[in-house]
mmCIF file of C-alpha atoms in Angstrom:
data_model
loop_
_atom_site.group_PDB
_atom_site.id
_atom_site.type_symbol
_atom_site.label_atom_id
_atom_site.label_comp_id
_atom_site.label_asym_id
_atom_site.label_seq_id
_atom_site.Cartn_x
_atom_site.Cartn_y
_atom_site.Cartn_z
ATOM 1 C CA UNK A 1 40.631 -47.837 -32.397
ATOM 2 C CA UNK A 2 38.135 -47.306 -35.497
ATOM 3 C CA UNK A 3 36.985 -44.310 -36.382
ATOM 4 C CA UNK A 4 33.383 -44.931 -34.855
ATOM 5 C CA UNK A 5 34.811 -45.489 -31.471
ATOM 6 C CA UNK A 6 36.853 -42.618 -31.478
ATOM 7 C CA UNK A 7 33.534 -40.259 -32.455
ATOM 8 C CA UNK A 8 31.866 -41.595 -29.626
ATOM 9 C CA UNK A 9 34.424 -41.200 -26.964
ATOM 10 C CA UNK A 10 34.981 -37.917 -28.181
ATOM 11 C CA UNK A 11 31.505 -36.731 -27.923
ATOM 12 C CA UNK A 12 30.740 -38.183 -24.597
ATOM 13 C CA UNK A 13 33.924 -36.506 -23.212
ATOM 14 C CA UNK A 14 31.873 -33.344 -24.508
ATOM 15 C CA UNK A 15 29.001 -34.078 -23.342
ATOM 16 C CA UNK A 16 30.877 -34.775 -19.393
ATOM 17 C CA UNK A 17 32.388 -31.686 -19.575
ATOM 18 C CA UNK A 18 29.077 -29.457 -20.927
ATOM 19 C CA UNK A 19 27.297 -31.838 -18.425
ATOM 20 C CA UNK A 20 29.873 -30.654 -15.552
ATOM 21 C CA UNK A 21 30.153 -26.604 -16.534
ATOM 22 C CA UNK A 22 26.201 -26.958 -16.099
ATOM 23 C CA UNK A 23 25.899 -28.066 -12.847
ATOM 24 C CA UNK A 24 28.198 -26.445 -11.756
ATOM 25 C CA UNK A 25 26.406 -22.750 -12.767
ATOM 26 C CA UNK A 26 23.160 -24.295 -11.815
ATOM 27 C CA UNK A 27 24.274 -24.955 -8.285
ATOM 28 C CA UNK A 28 26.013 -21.657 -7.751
ATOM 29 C CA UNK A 29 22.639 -19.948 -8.717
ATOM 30 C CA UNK A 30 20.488 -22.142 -6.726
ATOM 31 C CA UNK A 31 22.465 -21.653 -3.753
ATOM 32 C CA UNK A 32 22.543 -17.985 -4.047
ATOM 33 C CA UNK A 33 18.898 -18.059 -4.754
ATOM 34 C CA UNK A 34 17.669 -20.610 -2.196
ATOM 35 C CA UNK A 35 19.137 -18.493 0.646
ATOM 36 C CA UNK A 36 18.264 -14.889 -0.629
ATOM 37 C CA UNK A 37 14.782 -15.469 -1.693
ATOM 38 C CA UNK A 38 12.935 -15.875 1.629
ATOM 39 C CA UNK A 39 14.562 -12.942 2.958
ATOM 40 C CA UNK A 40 13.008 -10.633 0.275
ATOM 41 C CA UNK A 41 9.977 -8.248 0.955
ATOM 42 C CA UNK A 42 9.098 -4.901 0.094
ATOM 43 C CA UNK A 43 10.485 -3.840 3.031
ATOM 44 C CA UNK A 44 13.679 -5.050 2.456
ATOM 45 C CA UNK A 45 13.972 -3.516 -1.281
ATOM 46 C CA UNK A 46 12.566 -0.205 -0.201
ATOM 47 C CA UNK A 47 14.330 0.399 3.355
ATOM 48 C CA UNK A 48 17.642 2.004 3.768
ATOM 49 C CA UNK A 49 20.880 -0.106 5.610
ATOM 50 C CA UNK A 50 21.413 0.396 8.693
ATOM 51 C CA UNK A 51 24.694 -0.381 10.246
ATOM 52 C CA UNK A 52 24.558 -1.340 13.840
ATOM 53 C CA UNK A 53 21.382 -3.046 14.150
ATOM 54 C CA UNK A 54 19.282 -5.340 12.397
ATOM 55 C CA UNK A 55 16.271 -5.031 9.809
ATOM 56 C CA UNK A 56 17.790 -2.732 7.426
ATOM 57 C CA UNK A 57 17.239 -2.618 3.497
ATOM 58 C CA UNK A 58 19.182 -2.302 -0.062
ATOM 59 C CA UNK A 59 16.815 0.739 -1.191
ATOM 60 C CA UNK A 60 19.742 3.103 -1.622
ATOM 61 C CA UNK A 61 21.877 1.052 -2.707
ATOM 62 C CA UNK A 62 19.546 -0.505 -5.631
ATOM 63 C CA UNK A 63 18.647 2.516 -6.640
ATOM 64 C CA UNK A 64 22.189 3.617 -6.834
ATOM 65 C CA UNK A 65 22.871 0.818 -8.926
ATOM 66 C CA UNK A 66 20.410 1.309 -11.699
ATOM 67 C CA UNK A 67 21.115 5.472 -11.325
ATOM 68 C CA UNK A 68 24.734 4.535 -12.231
ATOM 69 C CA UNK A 69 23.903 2.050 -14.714
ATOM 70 C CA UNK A 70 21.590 4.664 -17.068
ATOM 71 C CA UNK A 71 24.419 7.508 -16.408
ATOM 72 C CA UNK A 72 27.174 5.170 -17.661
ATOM 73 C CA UNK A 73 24.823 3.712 -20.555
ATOM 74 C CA UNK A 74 24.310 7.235 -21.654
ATOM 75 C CA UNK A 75 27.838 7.742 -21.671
ATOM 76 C CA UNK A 76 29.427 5.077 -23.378
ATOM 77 C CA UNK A 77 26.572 3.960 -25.547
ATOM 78 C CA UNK A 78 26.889 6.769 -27.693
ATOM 79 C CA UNK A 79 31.248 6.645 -27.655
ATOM 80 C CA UNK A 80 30.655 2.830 -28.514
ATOM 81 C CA UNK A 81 28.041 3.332 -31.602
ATOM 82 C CA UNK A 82 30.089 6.197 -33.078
ATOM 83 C CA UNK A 83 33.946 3.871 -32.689
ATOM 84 C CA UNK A 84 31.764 1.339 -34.318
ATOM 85 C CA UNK A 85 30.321 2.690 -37.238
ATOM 86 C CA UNK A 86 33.569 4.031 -38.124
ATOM 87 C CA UNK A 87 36.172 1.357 -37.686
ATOM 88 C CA UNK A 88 33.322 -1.052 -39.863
ATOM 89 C CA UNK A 89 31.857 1.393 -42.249
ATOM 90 C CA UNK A 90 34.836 3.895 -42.914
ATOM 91 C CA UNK A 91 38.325 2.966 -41.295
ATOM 92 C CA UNK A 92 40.784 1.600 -44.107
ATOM 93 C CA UNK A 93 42.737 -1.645 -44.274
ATOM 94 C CA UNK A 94 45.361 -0.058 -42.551
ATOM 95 C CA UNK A 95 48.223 -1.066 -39.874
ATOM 96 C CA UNK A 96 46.829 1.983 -37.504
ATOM 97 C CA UNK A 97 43.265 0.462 -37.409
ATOM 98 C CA UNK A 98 44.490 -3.684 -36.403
ATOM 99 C CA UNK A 99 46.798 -0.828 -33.643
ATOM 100 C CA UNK A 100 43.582 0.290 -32.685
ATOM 101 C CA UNK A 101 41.494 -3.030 -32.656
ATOM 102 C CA UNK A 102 44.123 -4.579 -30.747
ATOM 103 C CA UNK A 103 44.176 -1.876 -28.223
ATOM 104 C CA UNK A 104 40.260 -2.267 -27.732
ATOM 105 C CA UNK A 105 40.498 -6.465 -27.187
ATOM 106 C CA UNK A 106 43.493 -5.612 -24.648
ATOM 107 C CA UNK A 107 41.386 -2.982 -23.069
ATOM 108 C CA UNK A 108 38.561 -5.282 -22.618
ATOM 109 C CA UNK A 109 40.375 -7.490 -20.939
ATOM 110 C CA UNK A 110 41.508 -5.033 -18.157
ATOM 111 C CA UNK A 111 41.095 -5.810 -14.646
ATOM 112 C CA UNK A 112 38.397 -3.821 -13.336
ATOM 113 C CA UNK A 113 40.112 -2.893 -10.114
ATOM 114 C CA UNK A 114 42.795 -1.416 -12.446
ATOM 115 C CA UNK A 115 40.639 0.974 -13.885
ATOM 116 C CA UNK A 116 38.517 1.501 -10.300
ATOM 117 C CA UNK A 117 42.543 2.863 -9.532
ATOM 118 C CA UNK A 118 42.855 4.395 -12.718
ATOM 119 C CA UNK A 119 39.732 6.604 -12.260
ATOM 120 C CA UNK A 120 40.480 7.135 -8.421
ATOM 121 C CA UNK A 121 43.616 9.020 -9.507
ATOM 122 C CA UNK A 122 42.071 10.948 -12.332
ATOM 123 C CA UNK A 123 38.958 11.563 -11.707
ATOM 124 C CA UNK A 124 38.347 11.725 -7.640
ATOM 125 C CA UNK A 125 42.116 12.893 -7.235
ATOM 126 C CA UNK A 126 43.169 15.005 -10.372
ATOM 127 C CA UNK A 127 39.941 16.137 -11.723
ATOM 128 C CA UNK A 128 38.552 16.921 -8.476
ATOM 129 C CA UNK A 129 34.903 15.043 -8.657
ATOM 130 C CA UNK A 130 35.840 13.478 -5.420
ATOM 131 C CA UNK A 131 33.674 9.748 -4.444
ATOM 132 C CA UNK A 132 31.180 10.272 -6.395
ATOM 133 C CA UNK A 133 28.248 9.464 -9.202
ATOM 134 C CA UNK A 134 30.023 11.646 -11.907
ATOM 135 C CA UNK A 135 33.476 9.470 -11.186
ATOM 136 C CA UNK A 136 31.860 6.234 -11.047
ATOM 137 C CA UNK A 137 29.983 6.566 -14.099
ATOM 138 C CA UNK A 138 33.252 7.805 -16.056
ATOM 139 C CA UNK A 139 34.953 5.041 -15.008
ATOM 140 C CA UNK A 140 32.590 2.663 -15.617
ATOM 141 C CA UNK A 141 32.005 3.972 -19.148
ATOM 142 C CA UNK A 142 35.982 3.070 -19.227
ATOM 143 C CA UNK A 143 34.985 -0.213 -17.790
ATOM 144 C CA UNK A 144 32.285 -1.418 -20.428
ATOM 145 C CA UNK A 145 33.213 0.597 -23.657
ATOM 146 C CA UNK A 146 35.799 -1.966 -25.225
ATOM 147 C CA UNK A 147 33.355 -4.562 -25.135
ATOM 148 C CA UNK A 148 30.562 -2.546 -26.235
ATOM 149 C CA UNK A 149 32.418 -1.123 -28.791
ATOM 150 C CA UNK A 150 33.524 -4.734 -29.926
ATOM 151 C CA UNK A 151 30.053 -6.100 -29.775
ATOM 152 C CA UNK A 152 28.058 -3.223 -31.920
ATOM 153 C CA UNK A 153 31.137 -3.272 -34.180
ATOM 154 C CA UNK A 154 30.331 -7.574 -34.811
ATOM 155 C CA UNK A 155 26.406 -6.461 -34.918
ATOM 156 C CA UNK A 156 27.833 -4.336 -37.743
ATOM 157 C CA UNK A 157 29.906 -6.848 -39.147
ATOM 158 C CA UNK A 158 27.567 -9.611 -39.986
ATOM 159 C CA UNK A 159 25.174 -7.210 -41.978
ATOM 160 C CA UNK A 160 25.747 -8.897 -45.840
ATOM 161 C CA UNK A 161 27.958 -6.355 -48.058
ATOM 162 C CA UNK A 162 24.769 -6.864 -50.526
ATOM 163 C CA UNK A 163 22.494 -4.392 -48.216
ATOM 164 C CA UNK A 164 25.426 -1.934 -48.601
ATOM 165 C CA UNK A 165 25.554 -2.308 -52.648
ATOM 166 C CA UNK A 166 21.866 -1.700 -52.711
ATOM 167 C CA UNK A 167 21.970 1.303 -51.095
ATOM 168 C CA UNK A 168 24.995 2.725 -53.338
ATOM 169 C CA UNK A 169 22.900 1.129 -55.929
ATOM 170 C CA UNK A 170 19.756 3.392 -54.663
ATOM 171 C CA UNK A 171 21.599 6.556 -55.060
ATOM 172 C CA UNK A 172 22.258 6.789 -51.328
ATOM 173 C CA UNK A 173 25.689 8.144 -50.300
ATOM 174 C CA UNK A 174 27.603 5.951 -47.756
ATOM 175 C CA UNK A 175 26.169 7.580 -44.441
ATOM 176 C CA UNK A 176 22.712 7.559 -45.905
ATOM 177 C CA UNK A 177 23.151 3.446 -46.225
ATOM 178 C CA UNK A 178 24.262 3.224 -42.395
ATOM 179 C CA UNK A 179 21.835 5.244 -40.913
ATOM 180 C CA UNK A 180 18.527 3.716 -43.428
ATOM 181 C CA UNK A 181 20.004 0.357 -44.116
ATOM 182 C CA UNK A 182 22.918 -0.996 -42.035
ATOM 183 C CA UNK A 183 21.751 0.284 -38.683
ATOM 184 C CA UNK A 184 17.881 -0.675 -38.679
ATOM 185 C CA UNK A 185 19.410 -3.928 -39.655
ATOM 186 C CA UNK A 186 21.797 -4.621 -36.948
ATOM 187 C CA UNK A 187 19.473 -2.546 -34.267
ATOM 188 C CA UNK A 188 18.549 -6.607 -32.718
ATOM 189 C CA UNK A 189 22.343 -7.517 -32.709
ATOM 190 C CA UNK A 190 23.109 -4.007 -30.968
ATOM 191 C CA UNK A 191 20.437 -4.207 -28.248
ATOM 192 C CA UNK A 192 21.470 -7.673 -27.619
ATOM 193 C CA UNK A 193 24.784 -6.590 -26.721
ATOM 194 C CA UNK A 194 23.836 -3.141 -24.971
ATOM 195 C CA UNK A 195 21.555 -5.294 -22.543
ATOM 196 C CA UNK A 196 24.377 -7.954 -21.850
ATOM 197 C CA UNK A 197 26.478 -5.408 -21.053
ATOM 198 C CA UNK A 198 24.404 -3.718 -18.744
ATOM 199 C CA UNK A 199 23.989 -6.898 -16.415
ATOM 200 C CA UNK A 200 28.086 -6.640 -16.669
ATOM 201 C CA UNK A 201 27.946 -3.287 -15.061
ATOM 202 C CA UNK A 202 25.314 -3.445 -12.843
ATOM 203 C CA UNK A 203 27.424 -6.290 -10.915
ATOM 204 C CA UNK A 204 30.389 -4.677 -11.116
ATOM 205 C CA UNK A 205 32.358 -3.487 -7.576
ATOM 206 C CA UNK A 206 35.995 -3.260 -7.921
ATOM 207 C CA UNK A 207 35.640 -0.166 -10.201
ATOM 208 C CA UNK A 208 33.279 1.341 -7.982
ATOM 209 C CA UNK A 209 34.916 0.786 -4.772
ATOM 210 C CA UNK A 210 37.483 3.939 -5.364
ATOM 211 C CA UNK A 211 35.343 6.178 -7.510
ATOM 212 C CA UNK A 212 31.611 5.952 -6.353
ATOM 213 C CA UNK A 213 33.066 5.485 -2.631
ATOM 214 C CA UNK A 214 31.372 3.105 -0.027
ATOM 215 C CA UNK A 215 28.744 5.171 1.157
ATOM 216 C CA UNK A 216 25.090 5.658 1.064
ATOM 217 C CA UNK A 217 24.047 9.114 2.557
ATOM 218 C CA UNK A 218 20.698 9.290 3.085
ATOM 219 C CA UNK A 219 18.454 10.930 0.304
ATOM 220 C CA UNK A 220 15.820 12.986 0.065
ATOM 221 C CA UNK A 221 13.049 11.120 -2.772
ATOM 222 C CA UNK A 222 11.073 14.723 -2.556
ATOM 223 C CA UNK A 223 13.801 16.640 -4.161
ATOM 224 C CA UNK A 224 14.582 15.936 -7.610
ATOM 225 C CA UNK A 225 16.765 18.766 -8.231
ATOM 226 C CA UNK A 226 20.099 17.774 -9.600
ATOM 227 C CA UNK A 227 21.796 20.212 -7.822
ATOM 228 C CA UNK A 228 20.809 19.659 -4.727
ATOM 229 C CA UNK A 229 23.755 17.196 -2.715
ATOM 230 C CA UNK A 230 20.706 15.311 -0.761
ATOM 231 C CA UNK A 231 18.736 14.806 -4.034
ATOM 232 C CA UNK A 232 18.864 11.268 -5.566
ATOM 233 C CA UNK A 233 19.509 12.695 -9.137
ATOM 234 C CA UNK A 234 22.529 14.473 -7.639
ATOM 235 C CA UNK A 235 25.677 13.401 -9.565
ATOM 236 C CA UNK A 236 28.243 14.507 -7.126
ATOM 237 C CA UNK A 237 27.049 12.457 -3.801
ATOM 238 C CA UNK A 238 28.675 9.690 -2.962
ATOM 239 C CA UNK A 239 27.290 6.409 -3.966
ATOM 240 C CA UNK A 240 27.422 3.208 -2.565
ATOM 241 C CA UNK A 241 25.990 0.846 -5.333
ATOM 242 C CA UNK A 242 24.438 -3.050 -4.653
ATOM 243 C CA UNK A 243 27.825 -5.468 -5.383
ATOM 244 C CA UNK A 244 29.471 -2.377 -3.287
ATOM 245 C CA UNK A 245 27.324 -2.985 -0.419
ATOM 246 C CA UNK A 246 27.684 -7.094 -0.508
ATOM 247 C CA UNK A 247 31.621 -6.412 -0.397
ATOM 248 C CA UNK A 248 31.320 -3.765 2.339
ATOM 249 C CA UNK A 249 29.483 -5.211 5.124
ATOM 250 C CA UNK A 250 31.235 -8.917 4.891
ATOM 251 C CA UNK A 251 34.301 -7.035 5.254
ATOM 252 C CA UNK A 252 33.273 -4.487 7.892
ATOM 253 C CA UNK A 253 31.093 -7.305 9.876
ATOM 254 C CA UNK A 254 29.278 -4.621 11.843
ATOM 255 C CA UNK A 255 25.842 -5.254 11.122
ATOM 256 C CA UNK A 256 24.193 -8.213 13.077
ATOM 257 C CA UNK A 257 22.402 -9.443 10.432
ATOM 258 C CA UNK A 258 25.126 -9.238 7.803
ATOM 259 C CA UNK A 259 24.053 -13.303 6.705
ATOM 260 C CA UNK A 260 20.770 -12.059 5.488
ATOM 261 C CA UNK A 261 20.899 -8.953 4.517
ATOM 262 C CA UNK A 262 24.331 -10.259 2.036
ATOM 263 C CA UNK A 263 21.819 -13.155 0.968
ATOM 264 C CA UNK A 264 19.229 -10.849 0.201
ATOM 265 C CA UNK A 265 21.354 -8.500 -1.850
ATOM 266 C CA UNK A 266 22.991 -11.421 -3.582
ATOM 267 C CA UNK A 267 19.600 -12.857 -4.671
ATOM 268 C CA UNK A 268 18.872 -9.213 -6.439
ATOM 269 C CA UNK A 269 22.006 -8.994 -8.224
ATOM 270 C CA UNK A 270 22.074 -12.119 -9.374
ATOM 271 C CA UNK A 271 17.557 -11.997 -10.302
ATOM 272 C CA UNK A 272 18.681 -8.320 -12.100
ATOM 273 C CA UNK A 273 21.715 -9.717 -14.476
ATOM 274 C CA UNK A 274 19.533 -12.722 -15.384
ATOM 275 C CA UNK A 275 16.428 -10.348 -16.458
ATOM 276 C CA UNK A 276 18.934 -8.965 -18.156
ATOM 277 C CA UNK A 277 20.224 -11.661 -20.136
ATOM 278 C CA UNK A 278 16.729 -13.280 -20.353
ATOM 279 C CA UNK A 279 15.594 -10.077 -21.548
ATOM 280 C CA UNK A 280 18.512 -9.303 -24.383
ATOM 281 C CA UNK A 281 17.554 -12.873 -25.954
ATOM 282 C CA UNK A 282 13.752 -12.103 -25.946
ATOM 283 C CA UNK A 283 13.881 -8.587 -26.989
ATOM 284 C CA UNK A 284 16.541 -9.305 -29.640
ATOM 285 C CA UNK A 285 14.186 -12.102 -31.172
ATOM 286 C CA UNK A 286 10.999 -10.116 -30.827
ATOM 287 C CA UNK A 287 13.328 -6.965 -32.428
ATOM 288 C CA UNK A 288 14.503 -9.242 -35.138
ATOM 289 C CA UNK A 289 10.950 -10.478 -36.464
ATOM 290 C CA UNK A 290 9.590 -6.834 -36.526
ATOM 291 C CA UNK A 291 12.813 -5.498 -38.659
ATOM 292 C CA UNK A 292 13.456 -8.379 -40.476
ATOM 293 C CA UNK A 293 9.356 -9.417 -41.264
ATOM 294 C CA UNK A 294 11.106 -12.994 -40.448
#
């Protein structure tokens, strides 16, 4: 076989199996969407569940998603920038820091139900926060820092070592170059990554399941204090989030319109992570023309 033939063979055996992974995603999605979408409405995002009878919403529930996704994003976000900025901007060539990076790929690539048990015996059990907001958020932070760490650290990485000799060459010391010259430069990398992982945390459930709990009191939308168990900013309720809810009542099977109402709630998650991605390529680009003057 000549070298010609071999080339071609090669590249439509790509081309089947790109072809296949395609399809495959595109039919998943379609099927979610096809039989979510009709049963969406205002009423259905806004409403609360209802158990034993039918015509109840996700409104809790979605809102207890994005509540836990902004209180783990403001936790880890933060943790992630800072582990960042030092293992690419200050940490030596040294054994310790490969210990460290290796610890942070292995971490990433923890089950999440393992650290959903990990924070249910820390954090609900020893620390005391019982199912609630505070735990889920912790663990979740747990959950997602690894990988955010790994992607603002890459962000970091591909910024050219001549930006950093400019700034030395500018008089600026080395924190002056990261916070004036590395950072506004990697800022479309970062909130690429930030975004994707968001969509990876607003789906998740295992985590969740024995932190935030599986329930969805009902809450008061007039009372905003924090303090207050019944308010919605409350971070020691209970919270029963959207991929939560989806789990719950397929296993439970005591709601009689479990079909649609899982249908429905499947066609959100999935519509939210793909804004999400859609959004972190779009905003990235836009962010990258603005800093860049590309």
């Amino acid at each position: 076989m000549n070298a010609k033939t071999s080339d071609k063979i090669a590249t439509a055996i790509i081309y089947v199996i790109t072809a296949t992974v395609a399809i495959i995603l595109v039919a998943m999605l379609a099927f979610i969407l096809v039989r979510g979408v009709p049963h969406l409405s205002w009423h259905f995002l806004t409403s609360p569940a209802r158990s034993f009878e039918a015509g109840g919403g996700i409104g809790i529930q979605l809102f207890n998603s994005f509540y836990l996704l902004i209180l783990a994003m403001l936790i880890s976000f933060p943790i992630a920038l800072g582990a960042a900025i030092y293992l690419n901007e200050y940490a030596p060539k040294a054994a310790w820091v490969s210990v460290i990076r290796t610890a942070i790929e292995i971490l990433s690539s923890l089950p999440s139900v393992v650290v959903g048990l990990f924070g249910f015996l820390l954090f609900v059990v020893q620390f005391k926060f019982g199912f609630s907001i505070l735990s889920g958020a912790v663990a979740l932070t747990i959950f997602n820092l690894p990988l955010l760490t790994r992607s603002i650290e890459t962000s970091l990485a591909q910024i050219p070592d001549l930006q950093r000799q400019a700034g030395a060459a500018l008089g600026l010391s080395r924190w002056e170059t990261v916070i004036h010259v590395i950072l506004p430069a990697a800022v479309p990398s970062i909130v690429t990554g930030v975004i994707l992982s968001s969509g990876r945390v607003f789906g998740e459930a295992a985590a969740l399941i024995y932190t935030a709990g599986q329930s969805a009191p009902a809450l008061n939308f007039t009372d905003w204090n924090p303090f207050n168990i019944s308010s919605p900013l409350s971070p020691m309720r209970p919270a029963e989030t959207l991929a939560v809810h989806i789990w719950k009542i397929n296993s439970e099977g005591i709601m009689p319109d479990v079909t649609l109402v899982s249908a429905g709630a499947s066609a959100v998650l999935i519509i939210v992570v793909l804004i999400f991605n859609v959004s972190a390529r779009r905003i990235g680009a836009h962010l990258y023309k603005r800093l860049t003057s590309s």
